[in-house]
Amino acid sequence: MAQDAREQGVWIEDDERRRRAPSGSRPRGPAAVLWRLLFMHSSRGERLMDALGFFSVFAPALGKGRGRLPDARETALRHLGYFNGGVYLAPIVAGVVVNLEKRRAAGEDIPPAEVERIKATLSSVLAARANRFFDALVIPFGLTIAAIFAIYGSYIGPVIFLALYNFYHFQSRIGGYGRGVELGEGIGGAFVSRLFREARALEGLASFAAGVFAALLFVRAADAGGVPFVAAGAAAAAAAAVLGRRLSATAVACVTAAALAAFLAVRSFVAPV
Amino acid sequence: MTLFTGTILSVSLVGGALSLDHRAGVRLLVSQPICGGLLAGLVLGDWRGGFFAGAILQMMFLGAIPVRGAPLPDLPLGGVIASALYILAPRATDGAADAKGLVLACSLAAGIAAAVAGRSAVRFWERRADAFVEAARRHVEKGRWWAASAIHFSTLILHFAFGFVAAGAATASLVPLVAAAAGTAAGSWCEPLRSLDVLLPFIGAGALLAANVARTRIFWFFAGFACVVLVLLFRG
């Protein structure tokens, strides 16, 4: 029953090969490791990316296993090398590496090159998958819902946005680390392909919410200024859609906002309110 | 003057705290302008105004998605500054209340400028942050693993300090300027700008439309659009 309960959630991997780390190698507990996962990207640099952040999680997670590693110094320096696992699923990679290194410390014959290979492969695959899910789907969807409520001055929107986003966020970062420690290199293609299976449904919902948002803007514009406002809004939306292919988001926002301000100012001279 | 210093300090603290969320990668996303504006409004005693300015800024960038590493502006910083200016500028002069539209436009412009500058600061930081790794490597070679972790966490102070200083300095320097502009232009050509909050969100709607052009997604986009229209038609 407890096993079934653990399988519920974002990921289901009941047929995954489990390579448990030896006893005593569970995460050292929330105080030592889990909170560090949230600050993993604080020292991100252009060349080595999150190398130092990765190490700051790895070092306490390894704990006393450090003393049993025959090449502790080399291992530490190795894990101070390039690491770019993205923000959301880097903890899975950290968990997998902790699992492997603890097993090495316990005497299992795992070549360091194999650890590096798994780390690099998982990093690139998981980063791409998580970035797409969060940056292109969950965040815009949540913010659109928040914006729909904000149009009418309701503060419930940000609450819904934060709840929706952080549900996945914490499952990925905190839960993902636990999964990594538990499964080790057993995390494979099947696991990755099952990540965020609700993405397709969320994609449709996000598009639907965007349509609702756009329609409500037109309704509000019609109430505020009639046909001229609706036309100006439509022109602004079309301009933003077209210019967005050529210019940055900032440039599009500035150009379109300036045009809208000019429209309002000129209109007041042509047809005084 | 004491009140003003305390007010700026409050904005600085919000800026610093949200900088930790955004720059340090905590990513609870309370730093998004729609939430950050509300927080800034709460500490300044006008949560409606803060939420309003933050929400408008958020809606302008609603469809902006970081694709292939393309940088987005530092919107959390911009949100705090825009909200603070929108609340504080009218307080600084009596006549500014009549130029709400101009105050909103100036606040958003300042917020976007701060967001762009903040993004440049992030790029500057990222180009130099590898020096921390080199320092950590030297400690690890001597067996001091704890020192390497300490170096990593020391960067949190820098992130907080950046948000603290940037939000405070921008607010302190720009409030008198926006207040002066609003006081001068009140009752003149800038009055129609009060309708900007109705039109500016269309920028975000356009970006969302562009992000939903794929075949199945555009269907759902127009389904959502049509649903609202149908509901309104049936309601008369």
mmCIF file of N, CA and C in Angstrom, chain B residues 66-177:
data_model
loop_
_atom_site.group_PDB
_atom_site.id
_atom_site.type_symbol
_atom_site.label_atom_id
_atom_site.label_comp_id
_atom_site.label_asym_id
_atom_site.label_seq_id
_atom_site.Cartn_x
_atom_site.Cartn_y
_atom_site.Cartn_z
ATOM 1 N N PRO B 66 11.141 32.668 -22.647
ATOM 2 C CA PRO B 66 12.559 32.569 -22.987
ATOM 3 C C PRO B 66 12.821 31.372 -23.917
ATOM 4 N N VAL B 67 13.045 31.662 -25.185
ATOM 5 C CA VAL B 67 13.270 30.601 -26.170
ATOM 6 C C VAL B 67 14.747 30.550 -26.545
ATOM 7 N N ARG B 68 15.293 29.362 -26.567
ATOM 8 C CA ARG B 68 16.700 29.145 -26.938
ATOM 9 C C ARG B 68 17.649 30.084 -26.206
ATOM 10 N N GLY B 69 17.405 30.269 -24.924
ATOM 11 C CA GLY B 69 18.313 31.061 -24.109
ATOM 12 C C GLY B 69 18.197 32.559 -24.305
ATOM 13 N N ALA B 70 17.215 32.997 -25.111
ATOM 14 C CA ALA B 70 17.049 34.441 -25.314
ATOM 15 C C ALA B 70 16.678 35.082 -23.981
ATOM 16 N N PRO B 71 17.409 36.116 -23.573
ATOM 17 C CA PRO B 71 17.174 36.678 -22.235
ATOM 18 C C PRO B 71 15.890 37.486 -22.164
ATOM 19 N N LEU B 72 15.211 37.358 -21.039
ATOM 20 C CA LEU B 72 14.060 38.207 -20.760
ATOM 21 C C LEU B 72 14.517 39.285 -19.793
ATOM 22 N N PRO B 73 13.874 40.447 -19.804
ATOM 23 C CA PRO B 73 14.273 41.487 -18.838
ATOM 24 C C PRO B 73 14.013 41.036 -17.408
ATOM 25 N N ASP B 74 14.657 41.727 -16.480
ATOM 26 C CA ASP B 74 14.529 41.401 -15.058
ATOM 27 C C ASP B 74 13.199 41.963 -14.552
ATOM 28 N N LEU B 75 12.117 41.329 -14.934
ATOM 29 C CA LEU B 75 10.781 41.852 -14.621
ATOM 30 C C LEU B 75 10.498 41.961 -13.125
ATOM 31 N N PRO B 76 10.988 41.052 -12.287
ATOM 32 C CA PRO B 76 10.729 41.223 -10.846
ATOM 33 C C PRO B 76 11.204 42.565 -10.314
ATOM 34 N N LEU B 77 12.401 42.969 -10.694
ATOM 35 C CA LEU B 77 12.907 44.272 -10.265
ATOM 36 C C LEU B 77 12.043 45.389 -10.845
ATOM 37 N N GLY B 78 11.731 45.263 -12.126
ATOM 38 C CA GLY B 78 10.884 46.268 -12.776
ATOM 39 C C GLY B 78 9.524 46.376 -12.121
ATOM 40 N N GLY B 79 8.973 45.246 -11.711
ATOM 41 C CA GLY B 79 7.652 45.249 -11.082
ATOM 42 C C GLY B 79 7.642 46.003 -9.765
ATOM 43 N N VAL B 80 8.671 45.779 -8.966
ATOM 44 C CA VAL B 80 8.742 46.470 -7.665
ATOM 45 C C VAL B 80 8.880 47.976 -7.878
ATOM 46 N N ILE B 81 9.752 48.352 -8.801
ATOM 47 C CA ILE B 81 9.994 49.791 -9.032
ATOM 48 C C ILE B 81 8.752 50.466 -9.622
ATOM 49 N N ALA B 82 8.129 49.797 -10.608
ATOM 50 C CA ALA B 82 6.930 50.385 -11.221
ATOM 51 C C ALA B 82 5.826 50.569 -10.172
ATOM 52 N N SER B 83 5.640 49.556 -9.339
ATOM 53 C CA SER B 83 4.577 49.645 -8.325
ATOM 54 C C SER B 83 4.880 50.733 -7.299
ATOM 55 N N ALA B 84 6.148 50.801 -6.876
ATOM 56 C CA ALA B 84 6.535 51.805 -5.879
ATOM 57 C C ALA B 84 6.338 53.218 -6.431
ATOM 58 N N LEU B 85 6.742 53.419 -7.681
ATOM 59 C CA LEU B 85 6.582 54.759 -8.278
ATOM 60 C C LEU B 85 5.109 55.113 -8.422
ATOM 61 N N TYR B 86 4.329 54.137 -8.834
ATOM 62 C CA TYR B 86 2.898 54.400 -9.047
ATOM 63 C C TYR B 86 2.205 54.802 -7.742
ATOM 64 N N ILE B 87 2.688 54.241 -6.645
ATOM 65 C CA ILE B 87 2.086 54.567 -5.343
ATOM 66 C C ILE B 87 2.661 55.865 -4.764
ATOM 67 N N LEU B 88 3.993 56.009 -4.859
ATOM 68 C CA LEU B 88 4.660 57.101 -4.144
ATOM 69 C C LEU B 88 4.618 58.442 -4.880
ATOM 70 N N ALA B 89 4.631 58.416 -6.222
ATOM 71 C CA ALA B 89 4.663 59.688 -6.959
ATOM 72 C C ALA B 89 3.443 60.564 -6.659
ATOM 73 N N PRO B 90 2.220 60.010 -6.664
ATOM 74 C CA PRO B 90 1.075 60.871 -6.333
ATOM 75 C C PRO B 90 1.133 61.414 -4.903
ATOM 76 N N ARG B 91 1.779 60.654 -4.004
ATOM 77 C CA ARG B 91 1.876 61.132 -2.618
ATOM 78 C C ARG B 91 2.824 62.334 -2.504
ATOM 79 N N ALA B 92 3.770 62.395 -3.453
ATOM 80 C CA ALA B 92 4.804 63.434 -3.375
ATOM 81 C C ALA B 92 4.309 64.796 -3.823
ATOM 82 N N THR B 93 3.199 64.823 -4.552
ATOM 83 C CA THR B 93 2.655 66.121 -4.988
ATOM 84 C C THR B 93 1.140 66.047 -5.018
ATOM 85 N N ASP B 94 0.489 67.105 -4.679
ATOM 86 C CA ASP B 94 -0.966 67.085 -4.598
ATOM 87 C C ASP B 94 -1.620 66.952 -5.972
ATOM 88 N N GLY B 95 -1.033 67.620 -6.962
ATOM 89 C CA GLY B 95 -1.664 67.643 -8.288
ATOM 90 C C GLY B 95 -1.535 66.344 -9.052
ATOM 91 N N ALA B 96 -0.642 65.470 -8.616
ATOM 92 C CA ALA B 96 -0.382 64.271 -9.406
ATOM 93 C C ALA B 96 -1.571 63.338 -9.473
ATOM 94 N N ALA B 97 -2.449 63.447 -8.503
ATOM 95 C CA ALA B 97 -3.607 62.553 -8.508
ATOM 96 C C ALA B 97 -4.452 62.744 -9.755
ATOM 97 N N ASP B 98 -4.356 63.931 -10.351
ATOM 98 C CA ASP B 98 -5.137 64.194 -11.563
ATOM 99 C C ASP B 98 -4.459 63.634 -12.812
ATOM 100 N N ALA B 99 -3.242 63.207 -12.678
ATOM 101 C CA ALA B 99 -2.505 62.712 -13.843
ATOM 102 C C ALA B 99 -2.146 61.248 -13.654
ATOM 103 N N LYS B 100 -3.129 60.466 -13.253
ATOM 104 C CA LYS B 100 -2.903 59.047 -12.973
ATOM 105 C C LYS B 100 -2.334 58.316 -14.189
ATOM 106 N N GLY B 101 -2.849 58.682 -15.358
ATOM 107 C CA GLY B 101 -2.398 58.022 -16.579
ATOM 108 C C GLY B 101 -0.931 58.256 -16.834
ATOM 109 N N LEU B 102 -0.504 59.509 -16.671
ATOM 110 C CA LEU B 102 0.916 59.832 -16.894
ATOM 111 C C LEU B 102 1.783 59.152 -15.841
ATOM 112 N N VAL B 103 1.305 59.133 -14.600
ATOM 113 C CA VAL B 103 2.068 58.462 -13.540
ATOM 114 C C VAL B 103 2.214 56.979 -13.873
ATOM 115 N N LEU B 104 1.127 56.355 -14.360
ATOM 116 C CA LEU B 104 1.195 54.940 -14.732
ATOM 117 C C LEU B 104 2.185 54.737 -15.872
ATOM 118 N N ALA B 105 2.102 55.600 -16.887
ATOM 119 C CA ALA B 105 3.004 55.463 -18.036
ATOM 120 C C ALA B 105 4.458 55.624 -17.605
ATOM 121 N N CYS B 106 4.725 56.645 -16.784
ATOM 122 C CA CYS B 106 6.106 56.878 -16.319
ATOM 123 C C CYS B 106 6.578 55.719 -15.442
ATOM 124 N N SER B 107 5.701 55.217 -14.583
ATOM 125 C CA SER B 107 6.079 54.117 -13.685
ATOM 126 C C SER B 107 6.426 52.874 -14.489
ATOM 127 N N LEU B 108 5.591 52.563 -15.486
ATOM 128 C CA LEU B 108 5.846 51.376 -16.302
ATOM 129 C C LEU B 108 7.124 51.544 -17.126
ATOM 130 N N ALA B 109 7.312 52.759 -17.654
ATOM 131 C CA ALA B 109 8.538 53.007 -18.438
ATOM 132 C C ALA B 109 9.774 52.833 -17.561
ATOM 133 N N ALA B 110 9.696 53.366 -16.338
ATOM 134 C CA ALA B 110 10.824 53.229 -15.417
ATOM 135 C C ALA B 110 11.037 51.759 -15.040
ATOM 136 N N GLY B 111 9.923 51.058 -14.839
ATOM 137 C CA GLY B 111 10.019 49.637 -14.505
ATOM 138 C C GLY B 111 10.673 48.833 -15.612
ATOM 139 N N ILE B 112 10.284 49.126 -16.854
ATOM 140 C CA ILE B 112 10.861 48.385 -17.985
ATOM 141 C C ILE B 112 12.346 48.735 -18.132
ATOM 142 N N ALA B 113 12.674 50.012 -17.964
ATOM 143 C CA ALA B 113 14.089 50.419 -18.050
ATOM 144 C C ALA B 113 14.910 49.716 -16.966
ATOM 145 N N ALA B 114 14.358 49.658 -15.760
ATOM 146 C CA ALA B 114 15.058 48.967 -14.668
ATOM 147 C C ALA B 114 15.200 47.479 -14.968
ATOM 148 N N ALA B 115 14.159 46.913 -15.599
ATOM 149 C CA ALA B 115 14.207 45.485 -15.935
ATOM 150 C C ALA B 115 15.309 45.204 -16.959
ATOM 151 N N VAL B 116 15.434 46.100 -17.924
ATOM 152 C CA VAL B 116 16.492 45.928 -18.940
ATOM 153 C C VAL B 116 17.877 46.085 -18.294
ATOM 154 N N ALA B 117 17.997 47.105 -17.446
ATOM 155 C CA ALA B 117 19.283 47.307 -16.755
ATOM 156 C C ALA B 117 19.594 46.121 -15.851
ATOM 157 N N GLY B 118 18.557 45.598 -15.197
ATOM 158 C CA GLY B 118 18.753 44.432 -14.334
ATOM 159 C C GLY B 118 19.237 43.226 -15.108
ATOM 160 N N ARG B 119 18.702 43.056 -16.301
ATOM 161 C CA ARG B 119 19.139 41.927 -17.152
ATOM 162 C C ARG B 119 20.623 42.088 -17.524
ATOM 163 N N SER B 120 21.014 43.326 -17.832
ATOM 164 C CA SER B 120 22.424 43.579 -18.145
ATOM 165 C C SER B 120 23.305 43.261 -16.943
ATOM 166 N N ALA B 121 22.803 43.608 -15.762
ATOM 167 C CA ALA B 121 23.569 43.315 -14.540
ATOM 168 C C ALA B 121 23.727 41.804 -14.348
ATOM 169 N N VAL B 122 22.686 41.052 -14.688
ATOM 170 C CA VAL B 122 22.770 39.588 -14.581
ATOM 171 C C VAL B 122 23.835 39.052 -15.532
ATOM 172 N N ARG B 123 23.848 39.574 -16.762
ATOM 173 C CA ARG B 123 24.848 39.130 -17.748
ATOM 174 C C ARG B 123 26.258 39.459 -17.243
ATOM 175 N N PHE B 124 26.400 40.644 -16.680
ATOM 176 C CA PHE B 124 27.689 41.074 -16.133
ATOM 177 C C PHE B 124 28.123 40.111 -15.023
ATOM 178 N N TRP B 125 27.175 39.790 -14.161
ATOM 179 C CA TRP B 125 27.445 38.877 -13.040
ATOM 180 C C TRP B 125 27.846 37.499 -13.557
ATOM 181 N N GLU B 126 27.105 36.990 -14.522
ATOM 182 C CA GLU B 126 27.358 35.627 -15.012
ATOM 183 C C GLU B 126 28.722 35.507 -15.685
ATOM 184 N N ARG B 127 29.166 36.607 -16.272
ATOM 185 C CA ARG B 127 30.487 36.556 -16.916
ATOM 186 C C ARG B 127 31.610 36.464 -15.892
ATOM 187 N N ARG B 128 31.329 36.896 -14.665
ATOM 188 C CA ARG B 128 32.373 36.924 -13.644
ATOM 189 C C ARG B 128 32.196 35.886 -12.535
ATOM 190 N N ALA B 129 31.052 35.224 -12.515
ATOM 191 C CA ALA B 129 30.752 34.322 -11.393
ATOM 192 C C ALA B 129 31.634 33.075 -11.372
ATOM 193 N N ASP B 130 32.249 32.752 -12.511
ATOM 194 C CA ASP B 130 33.125 31.572 -12.511
ATOM 195 C C ASP B 130 34.319 31.755 -11.576
ATOM 196 N N ALA B 131 34.619 32.992 -11.231
ATOM 197 C CA ALA B 131 35.725 33.242 -10.293
ATOM 198 C C ALA B 131 35.433 32.596 -8.933
ATOM 199 N N PHE B 132 34.138 32.505 -8.587
ATOM 200 C CA PHE B 132 33.772 31.855 -7.320
ATOM 201 C C PHE B 132 34.117 30.368 -7.358
ATOM 202 N N VAL B 133 33.932 29.755 -8.519
ATOM 203 C CA VAL B 133 34.246 28.327 -8.648
ATOM 204 C C VAL B 133 35.749 28.109 -8.507
ATOM 205 N N GLU B 134 36.510 28.998 -9.104
ATOM 206 C CA GLU B 134 37.972 28.866 -9.010
ATOM 207 C C GLU B 134 38.416 28.980 -7.546
ATOM 208 N N ALA B 135 37.823 29.933 -6.831
ATOM 209 C CA ALA B 135 38.158 30.069 -5.404
ATOM 210 C C ALA B 135 37.747 28.816 -4.638
ATOM 211 N N ALA B 136 36.590 28.272 -4.979
ATOM 212 C CA ALA B 136 36.119 27.055 -4.298
ATOM 213 C C ALA B 136 37.056 25.880 -4.582
ATOM 214 N N ARG B 137 37.540 25.787 -5.797
ATOM 215 C CA ARG B 137 38.446 24.680 -6.157
ATOM 216 C C ARG B 137 39.711 24.720 -5.293
ATOM 217 N N ARG B 138 40.199 25.929 -5.052
ATOM 218 C CA ARG B 138 41.410 26.051 -4.233
ATOM 219 C C ARG B 138 41.167 25.517 -2.821
ATOM 220 N N HIS B 139 39.986 25.791 -2.291
ATOM 221 C CA HIS B 139 39.661 25.282 -0.947
ATOM 222 C C HIS B 139 39.487 23.770 -0.953
ATOM 223 N N VAL B 140 38.831 23.269 -1.987
ATOM 224 C CA VAL B 140 38.590 21.820 -2.056
ATOM 225 C C VAL B 140 39.913 21.068 -2.170
ATOM 226 N N GLU B 141 40.839 21.629 -2.899
ATOM 227 C CA GLU B 141 42.150 20.973 -3.024
ATOM 228 C C GLU B 141 42.838 20.832 -1.673
ATOM 229 N N LYS B 142 42.499 21.747 -0.755
ATOM 230 C CA LYS B 142 43.068 21.664 0.590
ATOM 231 C C LYS B 142 42.149 20.888 1.545
ATOM 232 N N GLY B 143 41.106 20.293 1.006
ATOM 233 C CA GLY B 143 40.207 19.470 1.826
ATOM 234 C C GLY B 143 39.127 20.240 2.542
ATOM 235 N N ARG B 144 38.994 21.534 2.248
ATOM 236 C CA ARG B 144 37.981 22.348 2.944
ATOM 237 C C ARG B 144 36.710 22.422 2.094
ATOM 238 N N TRP B 145 35.952 21.357 2.124
ATOM 239 C CA TRP B 145 34.723 21.310 1.334
ATOM 240 C C TRP B 145 33.720 22.326 1.832
ATOM 241 N N TRP B 146 33.673 22.522 3.144
ATOM 242 C CA TRP B 146 32.705 23.459 3.725
ATOM 243 C C TRP B 146 32.927 24.872 3.197
ATOM 244 N N ALA B 147 34.202 25.209 2.953
ATOM 245 C CA ALA B 147 34.502 26.564 2.471
ATOM 246 C C ALA B 147 33.944 26.776 1.061
ATOM 247 N N ALA B 148 33.992 25.715 0.260
ATOM 248 C CA ALA B 148 33.441 25.821 -1.097
ATOM 249 C C ALA B 148 31.938 26.093 -1.032
ATOM 250 N N SER B 149 31.252 25.367 -0.135
ATOM 251 C CA SER B 149 29.808 25.606 0.015
ATOM 252 C C SER B 149 29.545 27.012 0.548
ATOM 253 N N ALA B 150 30.414 27.461 1.469
ATOM 254 C CA ALA B 150 30.241 28.803 2.045
ATOM 255 C C ALA B 150 30.382 29.874 0.960
ATOM 256 N N ILE B 151 31.309 29.653 0.049
ATOM 257 C CA ILE B 151 31.477 30.617 -1.061
ATOM 258 C C ILE B 151 30.206 30.667 -1.894
ATOM 259 N N HIS B 152 29.652 29.493 -2.150
ATOM 260 C CA HIS B 152 28.414 29.439 -2.938
ATOM 261 C C HIS B 152 27.306 30.246 -2.250
ATOM 262 N N PHE B 153 27.137 30.034 -0.965
ATOM 263 C CA PHE B 153 26.029 30.707 -0.283
ATOM 264 C C PHE B 153 26.297 32.185 -0.034
ATOM 265 N N SER B 154 27.562 32.575 -0.099
ATOM 266 C CA SER B 154 27.849 34.004 0.053
ATOM 267 C C SER B 154 27.280 34.806 -1.115
ATOM 268 N N THR B 155 27.064 34.148 -2.246
ATOM 269 C CA THR B 155 26.515 34.878 -3.395
ATOM 270 C C THR B 155 25.074 35.330 -3.121
ATOM 271 N N LEU B 156 24.411 34.666 -2.181
ATOM 272 C CA LEU B 156 23.043 35.091 -1.836
ATOM 273 C C LEU B 156 23.036 36.526 -1.321
ATOM 274 N N ILE B 157 24.081 36.853 -0.565
ATOM 275 C CA ILE B 157 24.175 38.216 -0.018
ATOM 276 C C ILE B 157 24.290 39.217 -1.168
ATOM 277 N N LEU B 158 25.062 38.852 -2.165
ATOM 278 C CA LEU B 158 25.237 39.759 -3.304
ATOM 279 C C LEU B 158 23.919 39.947 -4.063
ATOM 280 N N HIS B 159 23.187 38.852 -4.239
ATOM 281 C CA HIS B 159 21.900 38.967 -4.941
ATOM 282 C C HIS B 159 20.935 39.867 -4.158
ATOM 283 N N PHE B 160 20.894 39.646 -2.849
ATOM 284 C CA PHE B 160 20.007 40.464 -2.023
ATOM 285 C C PHE B 160 20.441 41.929 -2.103
ATOM 286 N N ALA B 161 21.754 42.142 -1.997
ATOM 287 C CA ALA B 161 22.272 43.515 -2.000
ATOM 288 C C ALA B 161 21.943 44.217 -3.310
ATOM 289 N N PHE B 162 22.032 43.487 -4.422
ATOM 290 C CA PHE B 162 21.732 44.118 -5.709
ATOM 291 C C PHE B 162 20.271 44.584 -5.746
ATOM 292 N N GLY B 163 19.363 43.672 -5.379
ATOM 293 C CA GLY B 163 17.937 44.025 -5.393
ATOM 294 C C GLY B 163 17.637 45.164 -4.434
ATOM 295 N N PHE B 164 18.258 45.110 -3.272
ATOM 296 C CA PHE B 164 18.051 46.123 -2.242
ATOM 297 C C PHE B 164 18.471 47.508 -2.753
ATOM 298 N N VAL B 165 19.685 47.571 -3.273
ATOM 299 C CA VAL B 165 20.224 48.860 -3.732
ATOM 300 C C VAL B 165 19.488 49.353 -4.978
ATOM 301 N N ALA B 166 19.276 48.444 -5.936
ATOM 302 C CA ALA B 166 18.657 48.859 -7.202
ATOM 303 C C ALA B 166 17.236 49.377 -6.968
ATOM 304 N N ALA B 167 16.447 48.633 -6.194
ATOM 305 C CA ALA B 167 15.055 49.059 -5.961
ATOM 306 C C ALA B 167 15.017 50.371 -5.180
ATOM 307 N N GLY B 168 15.849 50.469 -4.152
ATOM 308 C CA GLY B 168 15.862 51.678 -3.334
ATOM 309 C C GLY B 168 16.350 52.897 -4.104
ATOM 310 N N ALA B 169 17.461 52.723 -4.810
ATOM 311 C CA ALA B 169 18.042 53.862 -5.537
ATOM 312 C C ALA B 169 17.113 54.336 -6.648
ATOM 313 N N ALA B 170 16.560 53.400 -7.394
ATOM 314 C CA ALA B 170 15.677 53.785 -8.500
ATOM 315 C C ALA B 170 14.431 54.495 -7.966
ATOM 316 N N THR B 171 13.869 53.967 -6.896
ATOM 317 C CA THR B 171 12.660 54.602 -6.349
ATOM 318 C C THR B 171 12.964 55.992 -5.798
ATOM 319 N N ALA B 172 14.050 56.081 -5.035
ATOM 320 C CA ALA B 172 14.381 57.381 -4.430
ATOM 321 C C ALA B 172 14.674 58.444 -5.479
ATOM 322 N N SER B 173 15.326 58.049 -6.561
ATOM 323 C CA SER B 173 15.698 59.054 -7.565
ATOM 324 C C SER B 173 14.549 59.377 -8.513
ATOM 325 N N LEU B 174 13.665 58.399 -8.748
ATOM 326 C CA LEU B 174 12.638 58.620 -9.765
ATOM 327 C C LEU B 174 11.323 59.179 -9.218
ATOM 328 N N VAL B 175 11.038 58.963 -7.949
ATOM 329 C CA VAL B 175 9.775 59.476 -7.400
ATOM 330 C C VAL B 175 9.662 60.997 -7.599
ATOM 331 N N PRO B 176 10.691 61.787 -7.255
ATOM 332 C CA PRO B 176 10.557 63.246 -7.469
ATOM 333 C C PRO B 176 10.378 63.610 -8.946
ATOM 334 N N LEU B 177 11.050 62.869 -9.824
ATOM 335 C CA LEU B 177 10.942 63.170 -11.261
ATOM 336 C C LEU B 177 9.531 62.895 -11.772
#
